[in-house]
Short mmCIF file of C-alpha atoms in Angstrom, two decimals:
data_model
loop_
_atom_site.label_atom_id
_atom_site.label_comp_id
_atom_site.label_asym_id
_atom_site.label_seq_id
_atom_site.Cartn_x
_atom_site.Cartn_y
_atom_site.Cartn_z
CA UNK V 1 30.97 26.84 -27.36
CA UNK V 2 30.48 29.75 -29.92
CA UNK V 3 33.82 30.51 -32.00
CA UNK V 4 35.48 33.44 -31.09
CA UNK V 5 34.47 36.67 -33.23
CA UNK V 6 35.86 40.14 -32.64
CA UNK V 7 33.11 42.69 -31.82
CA UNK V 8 33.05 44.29 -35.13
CA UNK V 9 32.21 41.17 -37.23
CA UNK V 10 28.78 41.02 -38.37
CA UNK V 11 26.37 40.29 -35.31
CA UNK V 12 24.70 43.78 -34.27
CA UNK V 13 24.19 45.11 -31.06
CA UNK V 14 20.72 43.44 -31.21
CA UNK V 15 22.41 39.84 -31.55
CA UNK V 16 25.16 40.24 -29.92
CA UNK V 17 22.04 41.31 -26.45
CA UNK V 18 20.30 38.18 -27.24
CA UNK V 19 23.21 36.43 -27.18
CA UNK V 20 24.57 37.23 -23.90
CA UNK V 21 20.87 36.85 -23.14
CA UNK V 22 20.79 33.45 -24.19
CA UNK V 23 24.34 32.66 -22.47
CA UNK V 24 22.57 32.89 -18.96
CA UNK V 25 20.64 30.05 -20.67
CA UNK V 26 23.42 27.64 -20.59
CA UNK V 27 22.89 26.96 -16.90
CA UNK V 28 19.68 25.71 -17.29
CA UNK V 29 19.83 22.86 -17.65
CA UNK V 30 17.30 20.22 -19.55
CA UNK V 31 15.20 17.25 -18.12
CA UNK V 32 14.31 14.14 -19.57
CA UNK V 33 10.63 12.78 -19.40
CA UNK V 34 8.68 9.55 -20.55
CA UNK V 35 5.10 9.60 -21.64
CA UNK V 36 3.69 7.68 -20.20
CA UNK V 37 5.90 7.88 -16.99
CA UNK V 38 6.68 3.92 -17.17
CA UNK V 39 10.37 3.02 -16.52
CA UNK V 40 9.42 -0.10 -17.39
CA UNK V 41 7.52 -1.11 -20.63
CA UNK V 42 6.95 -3.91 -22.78
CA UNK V 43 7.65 -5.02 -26.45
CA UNK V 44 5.19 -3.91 -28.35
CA UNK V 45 4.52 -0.73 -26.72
CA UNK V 46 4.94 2.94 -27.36
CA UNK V 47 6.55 5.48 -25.27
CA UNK V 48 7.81 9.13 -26.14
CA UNK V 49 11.00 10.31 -24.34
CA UNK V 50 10.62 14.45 -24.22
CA UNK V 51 13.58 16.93 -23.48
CA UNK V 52 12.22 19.75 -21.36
CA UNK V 53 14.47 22.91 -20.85
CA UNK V 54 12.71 24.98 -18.18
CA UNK V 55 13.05 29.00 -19.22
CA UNK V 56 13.57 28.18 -22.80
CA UNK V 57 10.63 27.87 -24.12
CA UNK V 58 10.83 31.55 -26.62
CA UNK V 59 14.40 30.10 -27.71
CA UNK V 60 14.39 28.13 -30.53
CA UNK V 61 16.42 25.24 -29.52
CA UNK V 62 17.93 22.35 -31.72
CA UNK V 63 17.90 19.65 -29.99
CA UNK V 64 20.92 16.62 -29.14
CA UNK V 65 20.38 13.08 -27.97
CA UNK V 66 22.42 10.20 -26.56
CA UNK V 67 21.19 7.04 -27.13
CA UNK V 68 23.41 3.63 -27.67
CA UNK V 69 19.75 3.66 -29.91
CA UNK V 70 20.12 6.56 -31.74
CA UNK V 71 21.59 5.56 -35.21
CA UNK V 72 20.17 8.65 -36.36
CA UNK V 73 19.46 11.03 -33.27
CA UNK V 74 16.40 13.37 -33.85
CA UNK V 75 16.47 17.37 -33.10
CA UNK V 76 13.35 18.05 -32.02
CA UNK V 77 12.32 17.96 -28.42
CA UNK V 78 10.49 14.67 -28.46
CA UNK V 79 11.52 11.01 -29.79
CA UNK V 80 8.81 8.72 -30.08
CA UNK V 81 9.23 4.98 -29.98
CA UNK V 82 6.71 3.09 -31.67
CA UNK V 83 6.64 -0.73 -30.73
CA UNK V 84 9.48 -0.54 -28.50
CA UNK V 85 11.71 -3.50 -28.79
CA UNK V 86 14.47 -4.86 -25.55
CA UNK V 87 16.80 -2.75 -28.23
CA UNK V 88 15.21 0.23 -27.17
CA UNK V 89 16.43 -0.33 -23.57
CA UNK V 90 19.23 1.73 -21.97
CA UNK V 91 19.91 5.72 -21.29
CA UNK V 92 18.59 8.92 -22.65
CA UNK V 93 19.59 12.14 -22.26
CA UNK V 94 19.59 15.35 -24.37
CA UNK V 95 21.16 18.91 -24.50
CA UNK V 96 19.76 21.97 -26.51
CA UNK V 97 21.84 24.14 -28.98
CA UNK V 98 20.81 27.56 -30.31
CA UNK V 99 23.73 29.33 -32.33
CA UNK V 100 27.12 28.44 -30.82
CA UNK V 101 25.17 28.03 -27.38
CA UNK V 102 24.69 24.96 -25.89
CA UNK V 103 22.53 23.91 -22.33
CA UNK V 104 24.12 21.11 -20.37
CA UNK V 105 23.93 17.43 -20.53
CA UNK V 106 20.45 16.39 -18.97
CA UNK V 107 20.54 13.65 -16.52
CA UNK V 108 19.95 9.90 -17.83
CA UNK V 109 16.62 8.63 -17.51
CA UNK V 110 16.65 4.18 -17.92
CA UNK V 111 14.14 3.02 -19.59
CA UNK V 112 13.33 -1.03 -19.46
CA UNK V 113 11.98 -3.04 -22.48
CA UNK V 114 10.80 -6.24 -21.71
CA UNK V 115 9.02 -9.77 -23.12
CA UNK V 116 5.21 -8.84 -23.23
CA UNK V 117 4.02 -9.85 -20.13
CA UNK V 118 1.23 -12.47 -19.24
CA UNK V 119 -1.69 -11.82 -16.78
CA UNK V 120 -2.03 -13.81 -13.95
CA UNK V 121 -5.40 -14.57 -12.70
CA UNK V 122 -6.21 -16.31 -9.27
CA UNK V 123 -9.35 -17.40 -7.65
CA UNK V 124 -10.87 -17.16 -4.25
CA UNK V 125 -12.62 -20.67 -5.25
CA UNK V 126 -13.19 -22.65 -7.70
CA UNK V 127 -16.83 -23.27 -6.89
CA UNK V 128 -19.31 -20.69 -6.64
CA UNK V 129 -21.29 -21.01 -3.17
CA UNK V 130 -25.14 -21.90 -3.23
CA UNK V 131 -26.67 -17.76 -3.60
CA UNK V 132 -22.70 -16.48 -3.64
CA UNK V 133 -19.88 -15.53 -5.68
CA UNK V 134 -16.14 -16.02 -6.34
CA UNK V 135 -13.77 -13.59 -6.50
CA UNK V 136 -11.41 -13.45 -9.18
CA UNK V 137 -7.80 -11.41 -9.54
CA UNK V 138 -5.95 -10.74 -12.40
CA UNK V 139 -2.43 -9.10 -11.84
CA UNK V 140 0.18 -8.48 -13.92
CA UNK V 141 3.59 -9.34 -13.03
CA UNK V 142 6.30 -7.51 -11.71
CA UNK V 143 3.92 -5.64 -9.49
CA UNK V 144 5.98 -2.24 -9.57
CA UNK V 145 4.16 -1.59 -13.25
CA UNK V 146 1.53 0.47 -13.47
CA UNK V 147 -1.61 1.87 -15.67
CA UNK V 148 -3.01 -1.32 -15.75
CA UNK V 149 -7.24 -2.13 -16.65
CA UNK V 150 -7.98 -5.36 -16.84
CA UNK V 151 -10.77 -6.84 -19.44
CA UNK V 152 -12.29 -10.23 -18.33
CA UNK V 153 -13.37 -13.17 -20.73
CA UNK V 154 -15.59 -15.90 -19.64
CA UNK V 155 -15.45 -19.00 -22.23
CA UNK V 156 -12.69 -20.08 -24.84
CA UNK V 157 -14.32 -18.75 -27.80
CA UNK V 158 -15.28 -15.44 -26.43
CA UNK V 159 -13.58 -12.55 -27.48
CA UNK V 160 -16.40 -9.96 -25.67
CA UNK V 161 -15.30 -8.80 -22.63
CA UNK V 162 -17.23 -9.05 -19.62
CA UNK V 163 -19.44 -6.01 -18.23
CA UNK V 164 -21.35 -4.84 -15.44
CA UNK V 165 -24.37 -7.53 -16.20
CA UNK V 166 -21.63 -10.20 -16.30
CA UNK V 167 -19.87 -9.91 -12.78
CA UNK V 168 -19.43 -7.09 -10.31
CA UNK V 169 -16.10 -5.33 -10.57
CA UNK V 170 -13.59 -4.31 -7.92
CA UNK V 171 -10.57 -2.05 -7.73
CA UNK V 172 -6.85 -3.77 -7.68
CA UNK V 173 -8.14 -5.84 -10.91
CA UNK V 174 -10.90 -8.26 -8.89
CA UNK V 175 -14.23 -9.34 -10.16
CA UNK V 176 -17.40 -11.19 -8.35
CA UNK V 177 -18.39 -13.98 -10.76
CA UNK V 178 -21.79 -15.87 -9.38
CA UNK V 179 -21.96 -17.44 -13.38
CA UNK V 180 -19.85 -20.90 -13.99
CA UNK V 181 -17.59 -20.99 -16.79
CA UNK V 182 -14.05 -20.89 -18.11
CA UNK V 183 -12.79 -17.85 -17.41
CA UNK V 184 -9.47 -15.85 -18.46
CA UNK V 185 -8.19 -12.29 -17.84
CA UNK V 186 -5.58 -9.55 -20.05
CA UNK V 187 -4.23 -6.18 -18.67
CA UNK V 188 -4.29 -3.00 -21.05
CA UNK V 189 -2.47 0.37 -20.89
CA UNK V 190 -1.71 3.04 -23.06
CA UNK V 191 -3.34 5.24 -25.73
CA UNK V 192 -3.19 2.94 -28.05
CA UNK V 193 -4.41 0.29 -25.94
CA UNK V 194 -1.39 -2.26 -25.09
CA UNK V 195 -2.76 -5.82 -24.01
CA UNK V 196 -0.73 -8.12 -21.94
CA UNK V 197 -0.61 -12.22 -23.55
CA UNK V 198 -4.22 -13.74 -22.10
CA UNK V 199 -4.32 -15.37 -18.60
CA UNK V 200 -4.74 -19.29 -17.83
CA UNK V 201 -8.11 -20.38 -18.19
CA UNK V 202 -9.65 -20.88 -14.49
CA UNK V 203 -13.17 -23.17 -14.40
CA UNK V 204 -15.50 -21.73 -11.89
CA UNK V 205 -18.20 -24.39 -11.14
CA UNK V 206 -21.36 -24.34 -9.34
CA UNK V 207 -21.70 -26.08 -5.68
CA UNK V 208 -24.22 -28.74 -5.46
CA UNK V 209 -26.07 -29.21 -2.24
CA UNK V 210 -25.17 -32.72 -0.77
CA UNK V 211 -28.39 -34.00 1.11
CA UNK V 212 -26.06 -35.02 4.53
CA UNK V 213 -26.86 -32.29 6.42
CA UNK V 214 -23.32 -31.51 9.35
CA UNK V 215 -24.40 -32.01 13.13
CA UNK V 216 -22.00 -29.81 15.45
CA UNK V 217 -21.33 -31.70 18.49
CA UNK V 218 -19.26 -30.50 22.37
CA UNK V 219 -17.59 -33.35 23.72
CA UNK V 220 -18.16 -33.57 26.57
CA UNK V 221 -21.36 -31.73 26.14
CA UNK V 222 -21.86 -28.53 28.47
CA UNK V 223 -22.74 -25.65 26.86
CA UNK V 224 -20.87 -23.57 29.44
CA UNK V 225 -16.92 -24.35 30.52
CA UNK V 226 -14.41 -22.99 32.56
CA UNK V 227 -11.28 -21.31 32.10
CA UNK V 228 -8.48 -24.13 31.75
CA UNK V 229 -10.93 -27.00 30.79
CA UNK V 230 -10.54 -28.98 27.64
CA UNK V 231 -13.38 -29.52 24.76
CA UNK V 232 -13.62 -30.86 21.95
CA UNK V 233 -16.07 -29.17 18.95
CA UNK V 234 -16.77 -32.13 16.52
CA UNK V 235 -18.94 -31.59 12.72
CA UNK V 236 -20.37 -35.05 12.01
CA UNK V 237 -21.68 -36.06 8.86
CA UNK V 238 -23.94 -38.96 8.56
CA UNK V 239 -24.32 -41.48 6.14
CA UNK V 240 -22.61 -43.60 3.49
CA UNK V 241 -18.55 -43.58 3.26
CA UNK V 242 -17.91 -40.40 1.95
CA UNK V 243 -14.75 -38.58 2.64
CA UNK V 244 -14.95 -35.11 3.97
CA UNK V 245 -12.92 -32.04 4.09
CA UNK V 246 -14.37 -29.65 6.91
CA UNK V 247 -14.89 -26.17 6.90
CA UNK V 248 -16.15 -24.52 10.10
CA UNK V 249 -17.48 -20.71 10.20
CA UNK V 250 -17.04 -19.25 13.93
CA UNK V 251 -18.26 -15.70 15.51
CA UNK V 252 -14.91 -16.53 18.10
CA UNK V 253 -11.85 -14.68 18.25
CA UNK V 254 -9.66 -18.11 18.02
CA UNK V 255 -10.83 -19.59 14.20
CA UNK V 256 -11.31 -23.14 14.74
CA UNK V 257 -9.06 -25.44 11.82
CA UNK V 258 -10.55 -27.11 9.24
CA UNK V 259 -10.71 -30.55 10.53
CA UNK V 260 -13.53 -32.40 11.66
CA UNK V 261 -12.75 -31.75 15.33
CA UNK V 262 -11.50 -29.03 17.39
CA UNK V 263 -10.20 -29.72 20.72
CA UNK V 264 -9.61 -26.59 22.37
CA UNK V 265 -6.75 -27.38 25.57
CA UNK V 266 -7.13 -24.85 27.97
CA UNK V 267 -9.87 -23.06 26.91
CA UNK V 268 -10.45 -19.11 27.90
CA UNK V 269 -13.60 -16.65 26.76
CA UNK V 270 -11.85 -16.08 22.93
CA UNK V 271 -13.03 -19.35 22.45
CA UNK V 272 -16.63 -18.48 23.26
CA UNK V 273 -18.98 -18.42 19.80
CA UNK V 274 -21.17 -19.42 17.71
CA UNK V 275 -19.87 -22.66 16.08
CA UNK V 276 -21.42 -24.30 12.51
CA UNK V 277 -19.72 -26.21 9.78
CA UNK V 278 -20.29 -27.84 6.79
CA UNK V 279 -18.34 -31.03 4.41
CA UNK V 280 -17.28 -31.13 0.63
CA UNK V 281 -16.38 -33.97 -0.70
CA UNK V 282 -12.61 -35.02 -1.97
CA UNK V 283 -13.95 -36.69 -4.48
CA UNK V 284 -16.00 -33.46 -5.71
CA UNK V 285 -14.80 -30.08 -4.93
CA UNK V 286 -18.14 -28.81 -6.22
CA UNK V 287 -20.27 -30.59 -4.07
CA UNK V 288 -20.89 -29.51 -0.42
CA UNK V 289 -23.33 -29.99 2.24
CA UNK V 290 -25.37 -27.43 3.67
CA UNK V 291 -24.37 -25.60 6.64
CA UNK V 292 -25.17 -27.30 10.05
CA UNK V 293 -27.11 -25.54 12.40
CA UNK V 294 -24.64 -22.97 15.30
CA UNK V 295 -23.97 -24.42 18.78
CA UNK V 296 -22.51 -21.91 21.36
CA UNK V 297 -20.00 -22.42 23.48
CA UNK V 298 -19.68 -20.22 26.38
CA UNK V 299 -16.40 -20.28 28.59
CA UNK V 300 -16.10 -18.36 31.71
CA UNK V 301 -13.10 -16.68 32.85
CA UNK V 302 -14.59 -16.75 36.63
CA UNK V 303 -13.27 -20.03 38.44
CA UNK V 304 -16.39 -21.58 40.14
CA UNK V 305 -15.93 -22.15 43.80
CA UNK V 306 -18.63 -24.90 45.18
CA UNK V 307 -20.81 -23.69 48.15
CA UNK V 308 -21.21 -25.89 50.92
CA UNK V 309 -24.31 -26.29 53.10
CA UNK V 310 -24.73 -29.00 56.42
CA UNK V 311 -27.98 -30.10 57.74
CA UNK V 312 -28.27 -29.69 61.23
CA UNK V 313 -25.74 -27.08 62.05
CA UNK V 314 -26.38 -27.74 65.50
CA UNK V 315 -26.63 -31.47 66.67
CA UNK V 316 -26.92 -33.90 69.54
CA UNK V 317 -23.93 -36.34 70.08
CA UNK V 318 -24.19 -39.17 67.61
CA UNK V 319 -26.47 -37.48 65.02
CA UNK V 320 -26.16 -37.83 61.33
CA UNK V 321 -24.92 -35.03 59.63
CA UNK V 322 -25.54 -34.64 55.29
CA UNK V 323 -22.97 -31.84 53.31
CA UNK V 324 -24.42 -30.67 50.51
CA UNK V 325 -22.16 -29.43 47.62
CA UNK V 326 -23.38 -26.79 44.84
CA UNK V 327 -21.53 -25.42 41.70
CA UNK V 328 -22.61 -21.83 41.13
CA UNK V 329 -23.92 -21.40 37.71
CA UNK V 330 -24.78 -25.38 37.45
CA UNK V 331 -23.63 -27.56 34.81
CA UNK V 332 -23.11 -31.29 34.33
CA UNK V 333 -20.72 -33.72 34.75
CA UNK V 334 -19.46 -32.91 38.03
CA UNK V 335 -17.88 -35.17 40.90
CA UNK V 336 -17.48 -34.05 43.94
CA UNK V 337 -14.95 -34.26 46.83
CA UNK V 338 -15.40 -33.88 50.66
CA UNK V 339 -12.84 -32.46 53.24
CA UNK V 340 -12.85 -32.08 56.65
CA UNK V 341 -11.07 -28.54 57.97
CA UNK V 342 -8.05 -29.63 60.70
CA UNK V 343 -7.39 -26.23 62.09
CA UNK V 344 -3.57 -25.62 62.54
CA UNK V 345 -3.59 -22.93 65.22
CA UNK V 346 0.02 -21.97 65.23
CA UNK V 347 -0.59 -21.13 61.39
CA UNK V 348 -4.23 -19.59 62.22
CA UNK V 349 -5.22 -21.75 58.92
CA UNK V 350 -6.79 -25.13 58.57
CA UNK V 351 -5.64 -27.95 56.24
CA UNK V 352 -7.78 -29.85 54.77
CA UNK V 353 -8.17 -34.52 55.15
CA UNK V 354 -10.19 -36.48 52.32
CA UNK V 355 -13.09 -38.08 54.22
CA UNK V 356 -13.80 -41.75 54.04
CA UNK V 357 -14.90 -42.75 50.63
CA UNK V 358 -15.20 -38.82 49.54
CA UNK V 359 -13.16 -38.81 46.51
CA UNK V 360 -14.89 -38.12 43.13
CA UNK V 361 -18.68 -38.91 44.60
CA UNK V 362 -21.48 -38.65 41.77
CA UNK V 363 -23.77 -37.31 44.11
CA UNK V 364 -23.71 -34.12 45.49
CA UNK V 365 -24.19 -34.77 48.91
CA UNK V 366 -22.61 -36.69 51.72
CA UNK V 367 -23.52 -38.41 54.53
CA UNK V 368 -21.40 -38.57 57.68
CA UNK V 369 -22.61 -40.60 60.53
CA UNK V 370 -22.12 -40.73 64.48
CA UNK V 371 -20.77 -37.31 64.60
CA UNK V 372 -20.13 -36.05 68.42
CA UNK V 373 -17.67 -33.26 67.82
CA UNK V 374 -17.97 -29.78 66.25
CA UNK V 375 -16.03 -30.16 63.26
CA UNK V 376 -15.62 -28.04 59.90
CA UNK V 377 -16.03 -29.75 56.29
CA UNK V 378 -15.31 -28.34 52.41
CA UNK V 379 -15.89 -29.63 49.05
CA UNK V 380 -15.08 -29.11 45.91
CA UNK V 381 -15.73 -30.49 42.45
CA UNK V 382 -14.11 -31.96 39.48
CA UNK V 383 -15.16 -32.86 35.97
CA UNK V 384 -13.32 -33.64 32.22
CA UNK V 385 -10.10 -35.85 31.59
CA UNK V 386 -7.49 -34.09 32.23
CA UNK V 387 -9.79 -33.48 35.69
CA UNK V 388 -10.57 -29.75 35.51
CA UNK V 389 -11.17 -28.79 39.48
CA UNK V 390 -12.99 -25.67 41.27
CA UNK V 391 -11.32 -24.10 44.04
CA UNK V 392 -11.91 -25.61 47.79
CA UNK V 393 -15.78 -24.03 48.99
CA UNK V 394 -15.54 -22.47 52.15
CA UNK V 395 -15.93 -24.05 55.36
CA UNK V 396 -18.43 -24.87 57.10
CA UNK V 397 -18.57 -25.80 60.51
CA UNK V 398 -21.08 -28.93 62.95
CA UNK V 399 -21.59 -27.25 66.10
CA UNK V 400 -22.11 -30.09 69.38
CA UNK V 401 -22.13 -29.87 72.70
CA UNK V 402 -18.59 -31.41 72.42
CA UNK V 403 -15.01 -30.65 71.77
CA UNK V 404 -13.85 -29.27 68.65
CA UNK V 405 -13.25 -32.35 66.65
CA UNK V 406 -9.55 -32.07 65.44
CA UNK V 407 -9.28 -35.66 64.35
#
């Protein structure tokens, strides 16, 4: 605070104005800034810590500092730190004096000094696909700093970094490399340039085309299921005793693993797509087959429901009568079953008795002979393992001259 003075000593009117002026001053008090705006930086770089007193700026202010750093604080407005060491770490504030007039304490700002970092780079792949690319990241680590450019390097001994004619480049620090090579990554910031320690090396190859050529497979093979069966989507390879991994591309909304089969339990239409795969061998991650060519699987959510026909509907006692039992939307593998309706007319329903040898027929039509009573029949059919079944077809009904046949 200003030493006391009576009003005659030697300030005039004119000082004694500015001082009051400058008084009101006092209560504005200063901010602390970093340029660049990093909290955190590294050894090596530079960073300028600036007191700003808002209002002030016709003043002419002297400035303070506290710093556990500051052997020697400065008095101007800005302290710049040139190669900033972990020393350099800690609190800053600063006050500004005029006179006997001082602002307040600014708040502390931290500033971080640490180890200079090393980039991290990660690839997509390690093999560059027959007419594709691999995408490369570098990063630098902890995530929360910022400013960053990365500069690419493909080869030990190169000290060019990559351009436009070398790769394709991507924001958040990612490259499209279609060239093999030994490739490596650094982050820069600042004006000067700061550069992170170089990445790991990463060795892109190129894929070579295996001459197998993948076969998809459906086991068992029908092209369209049902809600609730089970298939199995198989990639087979052919020849020699090479060992595989898989890798299947799929238009479905349920990705298949990458195995060489698939069984899907309990299917439903998100399994229905376009299905192709293709190998690469353990031995060599670099070599690969081609892709196979897409089979489509279709699954309907509709359960099918078998329609029945019988041939005569009308008959003479003792005729033969043939049930005839078709899946809508046909398919293979089916067996079929054959019922006969027993009414149960205190339940105005009918249940329904396996006929005679009717259980799981390959054919999809049954003969029933001697009939000489009107009776009703259903069917239904059955395929896969666990036996996927279609609901019961309607009835339909033998007409004779005779009772209703409720045996």
């Amino acid at each position: 605070m200003c030493k006391s003075r009576r009003r005659d000593d030697s300030y005039s009117s004119t000082e004694w104005s500015e001082a009051f002026t400058l008084s009101g001053s006092i209560l504005n008090k200063p901010t602390v800034t970093l340029q660049p705006s990093w909290t955190q930086i590294y050894s090596g770089e530079t960073v300028t810590v600036r007191c700003e007193i808002q209002g002030g700026e016709g003043a002419q202010w002297t400035y303070e500092w506290r710093a556990a750093k500051l052997n020697t604080p400065p008095t101007s407005n800005e302290y710049r730190i040139i190669r900033a060491t972990e020393s350099d770490s800690g609190g800053y504030s600063c006050r500004g004096r005029r006179d006997y007039f001082f602002s307040e304490w600014s708040d502390i700002i931290t500033l971080t000094v640490s180890y200079k970092p090393k980039a991290k780079l990660r690839a997509d792949n390690t093999a560059v696909p027959v007419g594709g690319s691999v995408t490369l990241t570098c990063s630098v680590n902890p995530s929360s700093s910022s400013g960053w450019k990365y500069y690419w390097y493909r080869d030990e001994k190169s000290s060019e970094a990559l351009t436009t004619q070398d790769a394709v480049f991507h924001s958040n620090g990612q490259i499209s490399v279609s060239q093999e090579g030994l490739y490596r990554c650094r982050g820069g910031r600042g004006n000067p340039v700061y550069y992170t320690e170089d990445s790991q090396s990463v060795r892109i190859g190129k894929t070579v085309t295996a001459s197998n050529r993948p076969v998809v497979t459906l086991y068992p093979n029908w092209s369209e299921i049902y809600r609730g069966e089970t298939i199995t989507v198989r990639c087979e390879i052919h020849g020699g005793d090479t060992e595989w991994d898989y890798e299947w591309e799929t238009n479905s909304r349920i990705k298949a693993p990458n195995q060489n089969e698939y069984r899907i339990r309990s299917a439903s239409s998100s399994n229905s797509g376009n299905y192709r795969c293709k190998g690469r061998m353990k031995s060599s991650q670099h070599k690969t087959t081609e892709w196979s060519d897409s089979v489509t699987l279709t699954v309907s959510d509709n359960k099918p429901r078998p329609v029945l026909t019988v041939s005569p509907s009308w008959l003479s006692p003792g005729a033969s009568v043939t049930l005839n039992c078709e899946v809508e939307h046909p398919s293979a593998g089916w067996s079929f079953y054959w019922y006969k309706a027993v009414p149960d007319l205190s339940e105005k329903s009918s249940s329904y008795e396996l006929l005679p040898d009717g259980s799981g027929t390959a054919q999809d039509s049954y003969i029933i002979h001697g009939q000489t009573h009107t009776a009703g029949y259903v069917c239904r059919a059955g395929r896969g393992d666990p036996e996927y079944h279609t609901d019961h077809s309607q009835p339909k009904f033998v007409w004779s001259a005779g009772q209703f046949d409720s045996l």
